[in-house]
mmCIF file of C-alpha atoms in Angstrom:
data_model
loop_
_atom_site.group_PDB
_atom_site.id
_atom_site.type_symbol
_atom_site.label_atom_id
_atom_site.label_comp_id
_atom_site.label_asym_id
_atom_site.label_seq_id
_atom_site.Cartn_x
_atom_site.Cartn_y
_atom_site.Cartn_z
ATOM 1 C CA UNK H 1 31.604 13.444 -9.495
ATOM 2 C CA UNK H 2 29.467 15.001 -12.367
ATOM 3 C CA UNK H 3 25.816 15.860 -12.017
ATOM 4 C CA UNK H 4 23.623 16.617 -15.023
ATOM 5 C CA UNK H 5 20.237 17.460 -14.535
ATOM 6 C CA UNK H 6 18.575 16.888 -17.915
ATOM 7 C CA UNK H 7 15.073 16.975 -19.277
ATOM 8 C CA UNK H 8 13.735 13.844 -18.024
ATOM 9 C CA UNK H 9 15.058 14.746 -14.371
ATOM 10 C CA UNK H 10 13.210 18.129 -15.048
ATOM 11 C CA UNK H 11 10.002 16.260 -16.229
ATOM 12 C CA UNK H 12 10.222 13.493 -13.427
ATOM 13 C CA UNK H 13 9.827 16.790 -11.155
ATOM 14 C CA UNK H 14 7.311 18.646 -13.054
ATOM 15 C CA UNK H 15 5.348 15.387 -12.940
ATOM 16 C CA UNK H 16 5.790 14.638 -9.372
ATOM 17 C CA UNK H 17 4.163 18.336 -8.855
ATOM 18 C CA UNK H 18 2.112 18.210 -11.086
ATOM 19 C CA UNK H 19 0.366 14.861 -9.479
ATOM 20 C CA UNK H 20 0.910 16.571 -6.209
ATOM 21 C CA UNK H 21 -1.703 19.352 -6.862
ATOM 22 C CA UNK H 22 -3.774 17.155 -8.764
ATOM 23 C CA UNK H 23 -4.190 14.952 -5.556
ATOM 24 C CA UNK H 24 -4.245 18.187 -3.393
ATOM 25 C CA UNK H 25 -7.270 19.417 -5.235
ATOM 26 C CA UNK H 26 -9.321 16.246 -5.118
ATOM 27 C CA UNK H 27 -8.846 16.221 -1.442
ATOM 28 C CA UNK H 28 -10.723 19.473 -1.228
ATOM 29 C CA UNK H 29 -13.542 17.896 -2.449
ATOM 30 C CA UNK H 30 -12.748 14.318 -0.226
ATOM 31 C CA UNK H 31 -11.026 15.777 2.622
ATOM 32 C CA UNK H 32 -10.221 12.251 4.115
ATOM 33 C CA UNK H 33 -8.028 11.051 1.374
ATOM 34 C CA UNK H 34 -4.503 10.743 2.801
ATOM 35 C CA UNK H 35 -2.243 13.967 2.386
ATOM 36 C CA UNK H 36 0.509 11.899 0.285
ATOM 37 C CA UNK H 37 -0.743 9.133 -2.215
ATOM 38 C CA UNK H 38 2.637 7.240 -2.397
ATOM 39 C CA UNK H 39 1.662 5.322 -5.488
ATOM 40 C CA UNK H 40 0.775 8.376 -7.266
ATOM 41 C CA UNK H 41 4.176 9.854 -6.917
ATOM 42 C CA UNK H 42 6.200 6.608 -7.433
ATOM 43 C CA UNK H 43 4.311 6.236 -11.330
ATOM 44 C CA UNK H 44 4.559 9.709 -11.999
ATOM 45 C CA UNK H 45 7.966 9.528 -12.112
ATOM 46 C CA UNK H 46 8.606 5.895 -12.982
ATOM 47 C CA UNK H 47 6.641 6.678 -16.324
ATOM 48 C CA UNK H 48 8.610 9.290 -17.706
ATOM 49 C CA UNK H 49 10.575 7.631 -20.557
ATOM 50 C CA UNK H 50 13.329 8.328 -22.898
ATOM 51 C CA UNK H 51 10.198 9.677 -25.290
ATOM 52 C CA UNK H 52 6.494 10.412 -24.996
ATOM 53 C CA UNK H 53 6.109 7.086 -27.247
ATOM 54 C CA UNK H 54 7.395 5.080 -24.512
ATOM 55 C CA UNK H 55 5.208 7.143 -22.182
ATOM 56 C CA UNK H 56 2.375 6.295 -23.512
ATOM 57 C CA UNK H 57 2.946 2.577 -24.657
ATOM 58 C CA UNK H 58 4.510 1.800 -20.819
ATOM 59 C CA UNK H 59 1.680 3.612 -19.269
ATOM 60 C CA UNK H 60 -0.992 1.995 -21.133
ATOM 61 C CA UNK H 61 0.658 -1.583 -20.054
ATOM 62 C CA UNK H 62 0.578 -0.345 -16.337
ATOM 63 C CA UNK H 63 -2.853 0.692 -16.548
ATOM 64 C CA UNK H 64 -4.279 -2.233 -18.190
ATOM 65 C CA UNK H 65 -2.221 -4.093 -15.353
ATOM 66 C CA UNK H 66 -3.473 -2.389 -12.853
ATOM 67 C CA UNK H 67 -6.601 -3.056 -13.837
ATOM 68 C CA UNK H 68 -6.003 -6.759 -13.846
ATOM 69 C CA UNK H 69 -4.645 -6.610 -10.383
ATOM 70 C CA UNK H 70 -7.696 -4.434 -9.297
ATOM 71 C CA UNK H 71 -10.190 -6.862 -10.610
ATOM 72 C CA UNK H 72 -8.466 -10.207 -9.448
ATOM 73 C CA UNK H 73 -7.873 -8.625 -6.009
ATOM 74 C CA UNK H 74 -11.728 -7.387 -5.261
ATOM 75 C CA UNK H 75 -12.785 -11.016 -6.269
ATOM 76 C CA UNK H 76 -10.277 -12.806 -3.785
ATOM 77 C CA UNK H 77 -11.024 -10.271 -1.451
ATOM 78 C CA UNK H 78 -14.813 -10.825 -1.465
ATOM 79 C CA UNK H 79 -13.807 -14.464 -1.602
ATOM 80 C CA UNK H 80 -11.224 -14.733 1.535
ATOM 81 C CA UNK H 81 -13.812 -12.694 3.439
ATOM 82 C CA UNK H 82 -16.473 -14.721 3.198
ATOM 83 C CA UNK H 83 -14.719 -17.941 3.561
ATOM 84 C CA UNK H 84 -12.749 -16.174 6.652
ATOM 85 C CA UNK H 85 -16.585 -16.026 8.295
ATOM 86 C CA UNK H 86 -16.796 -19.645 7.881
ATOM 87 C CA UNK H 87 -13.676 -20.764 9.667
ATOM 88 C CA UNK H 88 -12.903 -21.145 12.817
ATOM 89 C CA UNK H 89 -9.359 -20.455 14.677
ATOM 90 C CA UNK H 90 -6.656 -18.764 13.679
ATOM 91 C CA UNK H 91 -4.710 -20.872 12.214
ATOM 92 C CA UNK H 92 -7.154 -21.507 9.896
ATOM 93 C CA UNK H 93 -7.819 -18.533 8.390
ATOM 94 C CA UNK H 94 -3.929 -17.260 8.563
ATOM 95 C CA UNK H 95 -3.762 -20.426 6.174
ATOM 96 C CA UNK H 96 -6.704 -19.632 4.202
ATOM 97 C CA UNK H 97 -5.853 -16.184 4.013
ATOM 98 C CA UNK H 98 -1.981 -17.243 2.608
ATOM 99 C CA UNK H 99 -4.060 -19.474 0.258
ATOM 100 C CA UNK H 100 -6.118 -16.709 -1.417
ATOM 101 C CA UNK H 101 -2.781 -14.761 -1.829
ATOM 102 C CA UNK H 102 -1.370 -17.072 -3.820
ATOM 103 C CA UNK H 103 -4.133 -17.565 -5.738
ATOM 104 C CA UNK H 104 -4.753 -14.181 -6.094
ATOM 105 C CA UNK H 105 -1.629 -13.558 -7.037
ATOM 106 C CA UNK H 106 -1.483 -16.545 -9.518
ATOM 107 C CA UNK H 107 -4.712 -15.382 -11.353
ATOM 108 C CA UNK H 108 -3.328 -12.173 -11.531
ATOM 109 C CA UNK H 109 -0.182 -13.016 -13.279
ATOM 110 C CA UNK H 110 -1.784 -15.680 -15.543
ATOM 111 C CA UNK H 111 -4.275 -13.035 -16.896
ATOM 112 C CA UNK H 112 -2.018 -9.987 -17.426
ATOM 113 C CA UNK H 113 0.282 -12.494 -19.319
ATOM 114 C CA UNK H 114 -2.384 -13.475 -21.582
ATOM 115 C CA UNK H 115 -4.042 -9.692 -21.790
ATOM 116 C CA UNK H 116 -0.592 -9.230 -23.120
ATOM 117 C CA UNK H 117 1.004 -7.064 -20.446
ATOM 118 C CA UNK H 118 4.389 -7.948 -21.397
ATOM 119 C CA UNK H 119 7.200 -6.575 -18.762
ATOM 120 C CA UNK H 120 3.986 -5.397 -16.471
ATOM 121 C CA UNK H 121 2.624 -8.547 -15.461
ATOM 122 C CA UNK H 122 4.420 -8.437 -12.017
ATOM 123 C CA UNK H 123 2.318 -4.999 -11.529
ATOM 124 C CA UNK H 124 -1.124 -7.134 -11.507
ATOM 125 C CA UNK H 125 0.394 -9.430 -9.169
ATOM 126 C CA UNK H 126 1.763 -6.791 -7.277
ATOM 127 C CA UNK H 127 -2.071 -4.669 -7.203
ATOM 128 C CA UNK H 128 -3.784 -7.908 -6.016
ATOM 129 C CA UNK H 129 -1.161 -8.819 -2.975
ATOM 130 C CA UNK H 130 -1.850 -5.061 -2.252
ATOM 131 C CA UNK H 131 -5.941 -5.195 -2.281
ATOM 132 C CA UNK H 132 -5.378 -8.556 -0.313
ATOM 133 C CA UNK H 133 -3.067 -7.465 2.584
ATOM 134 C CA UNK H 134 -2.691 -3.543 2.640
ATOM 135 C CA UNK H 135 -6.419 -2.593 3.717
ATOM 136 C CA UNK H 136 -8.377 -1.600 6.939
ATOM 137 C CA UNK H 137 -11.011 -4.084 7.906
ATOM 138 C CA UNK H 138 -14.114 -1.408 7.220
ATOM 139 C CA UNK H 139 -12.923 -0.206 4.127
ATOM 140 C CA UNK H 140 -11.438 -3.277 1.792
ATOM 141 C CA UNK H 141 -12.782 -2.141 -1.740
ATOM 142 C CA UNK H 142 -12.566 1.703 -1.190
ATOM 143 C CA UNK H 143 -8.942 0.976 -0.539
ATOM 144 C CA UNK H 144 -7.959 -1.114 -3.446
ATOM 145 C CA UNK H 145 -10.126 1.123 -5.473
ATOM 146 C CA UNK H 146 -7.795 4.290 -4.283
ATOM 147 C CA UNK H 147 -5.009 2.960 -5.070
ATOM 148 C CA UNK H 148 -5.920 2.203 -8.394
ATOM 149 C CA UNK H 149 -6.811 5.969 -8.761
ATOM 150 C CA UNK H 150 -3.590 6.719 -7.062
ATOM 151 C CA UNK H 151 -1.825 4.919 -9.962
ATOM 152 C CA UNK H 152 -3.602 6.449 -12.752
ATOM 153 C CA UNK H 153 -2.988 10.170 -11.554
ATOM 154 C CA UNK H 154 0.678 9.506 -11.715
ATOM 155 C CA UNK H 155 0.847 7.719 -14.939
ATOM 156 C CA UNK H 156 -1.448 10.227 -16.515
ATOM 157 C CA UNK H 157 0.757 12.907 -15.242
ATOM 158 C CA UNK H 158 3.682 11.607 -16.535
ATOM 159 C CA UNK H 159 2.014 10.625 -20.108
ATOM 160 C CA UNK H 160 0.649 14.625 -19.936
ATOM 161 C CA UNK H 161 4.165 16.287 -18.852
ATOM 162 C CA UNK H 162 6.266 13.704 -21.172
ATOM 163 C CA UNK H 163 3.764 14.402 -24.533
ATOM 164 C CA UNK H 164 3.570 18.233 -23.378
ATOM 165 C CA UNK H 165 7.383 19.082 -22.756
ATOM 166 C CA UNK H 166 8.550 17.099 -25.918
ATOM 167 C CA UNK H 167 6.302 18.867 -28.420
ATOM 168 C CA UNK H 168 7.154 22.082 -27.002
ATOM 169 C CA UNK H 169 10.811 21.756 -27.188
ATOM 170 C CA UNK H 170 10.119 20.318 -31.159
ATOM 171 C CA UNK H 171 8.657 24.265 -31.523
#
């Protein structure tokens, strides 16, 4: 078995470390935030591409898709909460919740496709789903916004590291 540690792997580790440091600095001012922002970590590694240009292109598409997912997710969270308050019976509430999850996913995919998010349409849908189902009842909107903030931190870390280290290599 052969192991090769190339620049892409090194840049991924540096981007991950940068994301960790940025998040911990944010936590100095907002100590209630979770210690480890899993989405930021994931995207800081995923968005390191072969070239800085690819990192920028795919990073921009991921950010666009993320905002589409956030907006659609927030709209459907609001609708879901309103409708759920008007429905009696757990079964009807669950069916209504499923309907809103499906509609949010569909709208996210359609809007992302029309916004030319290319292969990142699924990201818009995923962000909407995360907004809809992964939250505490009292912090619905804050949770959704924090997921997007984590995505942005991870993507921007990857973009910065890939561009900065690539430019240093050329000199």
